[in-house]
XYZ file of N, CA and C in Angstrom:
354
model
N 38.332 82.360 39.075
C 37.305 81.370 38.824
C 35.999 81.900 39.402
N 35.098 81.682 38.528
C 33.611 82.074 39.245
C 32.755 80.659 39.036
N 31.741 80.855 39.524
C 30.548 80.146 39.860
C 29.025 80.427 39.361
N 28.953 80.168 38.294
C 27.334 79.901 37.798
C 26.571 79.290 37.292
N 25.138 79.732 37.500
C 24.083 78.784 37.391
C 23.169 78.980 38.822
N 23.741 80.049 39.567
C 22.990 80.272 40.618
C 21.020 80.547 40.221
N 20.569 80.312 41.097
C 19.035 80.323 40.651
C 18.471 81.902 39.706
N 19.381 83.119 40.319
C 19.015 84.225 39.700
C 19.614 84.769 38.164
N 20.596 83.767 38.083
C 21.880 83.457 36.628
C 20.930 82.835 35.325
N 21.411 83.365 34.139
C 20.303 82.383 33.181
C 21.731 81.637 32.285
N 21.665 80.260 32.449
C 23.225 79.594 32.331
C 23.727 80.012 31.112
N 25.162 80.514 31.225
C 26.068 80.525 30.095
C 25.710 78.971 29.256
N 25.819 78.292 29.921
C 25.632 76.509 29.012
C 24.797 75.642 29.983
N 24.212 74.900 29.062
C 23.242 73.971 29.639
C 23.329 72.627 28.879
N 23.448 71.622 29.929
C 24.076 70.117 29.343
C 22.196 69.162 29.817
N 21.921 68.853 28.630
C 20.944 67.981 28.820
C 20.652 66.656 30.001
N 20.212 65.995 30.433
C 20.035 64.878 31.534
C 21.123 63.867 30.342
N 21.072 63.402 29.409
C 21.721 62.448 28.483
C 22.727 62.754 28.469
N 23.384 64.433 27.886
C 24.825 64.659 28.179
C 25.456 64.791 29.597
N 24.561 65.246 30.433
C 25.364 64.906 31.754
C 25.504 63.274 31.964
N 24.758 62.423 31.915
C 24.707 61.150 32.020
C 26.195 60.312 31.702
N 26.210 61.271 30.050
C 27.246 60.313 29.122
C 28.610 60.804 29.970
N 29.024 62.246 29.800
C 29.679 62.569 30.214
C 30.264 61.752 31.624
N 29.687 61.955 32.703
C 29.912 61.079 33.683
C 30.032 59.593 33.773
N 29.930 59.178 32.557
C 29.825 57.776 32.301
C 31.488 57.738 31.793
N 31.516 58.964 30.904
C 33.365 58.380 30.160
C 34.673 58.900 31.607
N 34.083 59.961 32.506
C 34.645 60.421 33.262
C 34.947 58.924 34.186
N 34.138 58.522 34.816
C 34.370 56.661 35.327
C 35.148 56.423 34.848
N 35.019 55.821 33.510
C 35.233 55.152 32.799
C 36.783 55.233 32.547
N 37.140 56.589 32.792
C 38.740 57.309 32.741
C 39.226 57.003 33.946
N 38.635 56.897 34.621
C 39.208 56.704 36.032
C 39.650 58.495 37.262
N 38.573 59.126 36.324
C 38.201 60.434 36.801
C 37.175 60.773 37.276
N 35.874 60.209 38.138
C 34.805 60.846 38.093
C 34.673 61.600 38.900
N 35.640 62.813 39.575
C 35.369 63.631 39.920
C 36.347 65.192 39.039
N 36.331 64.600 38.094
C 37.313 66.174 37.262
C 36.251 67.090 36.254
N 36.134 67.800 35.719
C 35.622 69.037 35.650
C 35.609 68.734 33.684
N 34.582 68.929 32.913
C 34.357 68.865 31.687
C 34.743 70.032 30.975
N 35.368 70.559 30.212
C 35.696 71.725 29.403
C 35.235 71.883 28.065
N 33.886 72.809 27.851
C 33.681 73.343 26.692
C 34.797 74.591 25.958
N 34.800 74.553 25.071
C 35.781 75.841 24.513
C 35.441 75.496 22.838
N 36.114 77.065 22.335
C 36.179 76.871 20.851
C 37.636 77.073 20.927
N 37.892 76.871 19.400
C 39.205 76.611 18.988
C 38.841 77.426 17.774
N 40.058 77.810 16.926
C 39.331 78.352 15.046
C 40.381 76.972 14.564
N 39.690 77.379 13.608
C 39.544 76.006 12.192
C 37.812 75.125 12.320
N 38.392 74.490 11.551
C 36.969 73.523 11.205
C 36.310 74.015 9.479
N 35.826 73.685 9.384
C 34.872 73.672 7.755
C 34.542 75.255 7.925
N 34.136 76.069 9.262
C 33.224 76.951 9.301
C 34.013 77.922 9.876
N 35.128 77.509 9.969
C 35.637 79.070 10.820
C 35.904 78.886 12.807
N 35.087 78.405 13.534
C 35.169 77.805 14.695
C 34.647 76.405 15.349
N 36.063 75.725 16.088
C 35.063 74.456 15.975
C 34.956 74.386 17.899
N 34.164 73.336 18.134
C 34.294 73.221 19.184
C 34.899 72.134 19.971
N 35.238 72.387 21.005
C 36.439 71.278 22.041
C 35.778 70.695 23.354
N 36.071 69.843 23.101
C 35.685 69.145 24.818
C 36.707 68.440 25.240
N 36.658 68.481 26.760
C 38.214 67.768 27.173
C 37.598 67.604 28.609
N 38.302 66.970 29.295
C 38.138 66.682 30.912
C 39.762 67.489 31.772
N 39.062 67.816 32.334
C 40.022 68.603 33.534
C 40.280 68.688 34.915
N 41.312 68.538 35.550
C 41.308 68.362 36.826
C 41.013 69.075 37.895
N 41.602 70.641 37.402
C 41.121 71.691 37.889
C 40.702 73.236 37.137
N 39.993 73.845 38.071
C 40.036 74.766 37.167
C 41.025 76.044 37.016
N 41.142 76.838 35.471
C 42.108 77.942 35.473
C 42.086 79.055 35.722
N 42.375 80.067 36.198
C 41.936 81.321 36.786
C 41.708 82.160 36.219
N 41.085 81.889 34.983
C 40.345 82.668 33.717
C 38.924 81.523 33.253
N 39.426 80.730 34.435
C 37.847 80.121 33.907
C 36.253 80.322 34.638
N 35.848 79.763 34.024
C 33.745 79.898 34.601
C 33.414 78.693 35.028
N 32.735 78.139 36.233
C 32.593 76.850 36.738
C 30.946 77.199 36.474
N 30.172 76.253 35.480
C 28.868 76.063 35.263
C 28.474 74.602 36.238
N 27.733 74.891 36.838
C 27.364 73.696 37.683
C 25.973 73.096 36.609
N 26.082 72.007 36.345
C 25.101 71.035 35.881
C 24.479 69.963 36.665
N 23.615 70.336 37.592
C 23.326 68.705 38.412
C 24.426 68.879 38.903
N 25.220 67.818 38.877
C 26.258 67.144 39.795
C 27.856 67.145 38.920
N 26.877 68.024 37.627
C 28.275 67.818 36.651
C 29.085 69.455 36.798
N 30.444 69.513 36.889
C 30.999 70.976 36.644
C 31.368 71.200 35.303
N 31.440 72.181 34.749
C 31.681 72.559 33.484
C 32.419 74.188 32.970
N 33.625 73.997 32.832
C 34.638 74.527 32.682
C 34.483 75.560 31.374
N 34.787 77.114 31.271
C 34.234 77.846 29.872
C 35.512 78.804 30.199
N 36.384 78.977 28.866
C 37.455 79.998 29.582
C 36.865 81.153 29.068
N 37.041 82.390 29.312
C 37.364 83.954 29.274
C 36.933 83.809 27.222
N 37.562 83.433 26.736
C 37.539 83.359 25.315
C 36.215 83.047 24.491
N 36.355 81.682 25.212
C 34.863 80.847 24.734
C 34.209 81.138 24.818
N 33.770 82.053 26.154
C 32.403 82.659 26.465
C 31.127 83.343 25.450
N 32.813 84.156 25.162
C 31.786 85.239 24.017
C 31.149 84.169 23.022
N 31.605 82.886 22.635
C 31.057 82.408 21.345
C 30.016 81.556 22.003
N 29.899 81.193 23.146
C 29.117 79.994 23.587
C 28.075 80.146 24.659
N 27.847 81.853 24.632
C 26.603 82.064 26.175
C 25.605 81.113 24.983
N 25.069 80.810 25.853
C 23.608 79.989 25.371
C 23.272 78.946 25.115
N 24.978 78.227 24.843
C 24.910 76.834 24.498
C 24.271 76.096 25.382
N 23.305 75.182 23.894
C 23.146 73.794 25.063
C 23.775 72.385 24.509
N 24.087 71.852 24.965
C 24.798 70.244 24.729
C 24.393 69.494 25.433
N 24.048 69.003 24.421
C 22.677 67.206 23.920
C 23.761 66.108 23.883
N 23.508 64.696 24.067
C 24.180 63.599 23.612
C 22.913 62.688 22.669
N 23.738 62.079 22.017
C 22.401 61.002 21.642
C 23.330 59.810 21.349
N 22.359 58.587 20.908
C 23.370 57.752 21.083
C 22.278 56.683 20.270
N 21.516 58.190 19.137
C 21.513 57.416 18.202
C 21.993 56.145 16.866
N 21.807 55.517 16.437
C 22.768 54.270 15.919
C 23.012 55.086 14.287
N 22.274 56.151 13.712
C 22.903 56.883 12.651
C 23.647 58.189 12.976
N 23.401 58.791 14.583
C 23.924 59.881 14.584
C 24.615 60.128 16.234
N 24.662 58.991 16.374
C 25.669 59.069 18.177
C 26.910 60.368 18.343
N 26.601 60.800 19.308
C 27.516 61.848 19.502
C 26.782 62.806 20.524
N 27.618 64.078 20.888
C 26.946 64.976 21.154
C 26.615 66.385 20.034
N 25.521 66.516 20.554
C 25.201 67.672 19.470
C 24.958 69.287 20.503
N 25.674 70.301 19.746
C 25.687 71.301 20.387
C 24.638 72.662 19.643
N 23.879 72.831 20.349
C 22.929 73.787 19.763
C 23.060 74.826 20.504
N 24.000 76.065 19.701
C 24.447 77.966 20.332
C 23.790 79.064 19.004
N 22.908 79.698 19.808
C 22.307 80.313 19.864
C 23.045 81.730 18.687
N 24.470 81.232 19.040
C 24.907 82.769 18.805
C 25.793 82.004 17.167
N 25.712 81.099 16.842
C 26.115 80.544 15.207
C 25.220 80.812 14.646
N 25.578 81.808 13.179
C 25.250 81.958 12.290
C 25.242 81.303 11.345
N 26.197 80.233 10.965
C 26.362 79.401 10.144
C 26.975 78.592 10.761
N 26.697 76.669 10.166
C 26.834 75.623 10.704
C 27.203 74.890 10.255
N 28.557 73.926 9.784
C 28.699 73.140 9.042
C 27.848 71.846 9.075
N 27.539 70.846 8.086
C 26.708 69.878 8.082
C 26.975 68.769 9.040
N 28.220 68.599 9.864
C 28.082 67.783 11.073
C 28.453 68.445 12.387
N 27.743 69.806 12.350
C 27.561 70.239 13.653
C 28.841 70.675 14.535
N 29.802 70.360 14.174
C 30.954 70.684 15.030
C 31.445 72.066 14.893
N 31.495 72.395 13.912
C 32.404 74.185 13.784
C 30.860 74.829 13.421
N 30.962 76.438 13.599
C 30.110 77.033 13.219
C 30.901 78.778 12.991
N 30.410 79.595 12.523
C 31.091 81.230 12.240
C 29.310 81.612 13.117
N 30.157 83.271 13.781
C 29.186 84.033 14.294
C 29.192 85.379 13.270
């Protein structure tokens, strides 16, 4: 397990003030608010890779601990390669509520944002 986001690090992922917010809001809400958020890809989806979020208790010894504020954020060995750069937004707009993930390294995007091909 490593540790980044140190001041001299330029973050593998970056979670907006709204997605840290929400996030910590469903983590409560689970009756977890101290377990660890997990970005990752998976393949399938419309596009070839989609992406995963999950809550976790601890971390795995192939994983990356991204510190957000007060939020931790979990990236395994795999994901990395597809997701340096990501940032993840929430909105909670009334036509488009969700989180939205904007990576740097998708080439193509399916029309609701979830899978993308590099």
């Amino acid at each position: 397990m490593t540790v980044e986001n140190t001041p001299k690090t330029k973050s593998l992922i970056t979670l907006t003030p709204s997605a840290i917010a929400h996030v910590k809001t469903l983590l409560e809400r689970q009756g977890v608010p101290g377990h660890y958020l997990r970005v990752a890809v998976s393949g399938g989806g419309c596009s070839g890779m989609s992406y995963k979020l999950s809550t976790e208790a601890e971390p795995g010894p192939n994983d990356k601990v991204v510190q957000c504020d007060d939020l931790q954020v979990l990236v395994d060995k795999k994901s990395m390669l597809y997701l340096a750069g990501l940032e993840l937004d929430y909105s909670d707009d009334l036509m488009n509520a969700g989180f939205k993930f904007t990576n740097p390294n998708a080439k193509v995007s399916c029309g609701c944002g979830t899978s993308f091909s590099t």
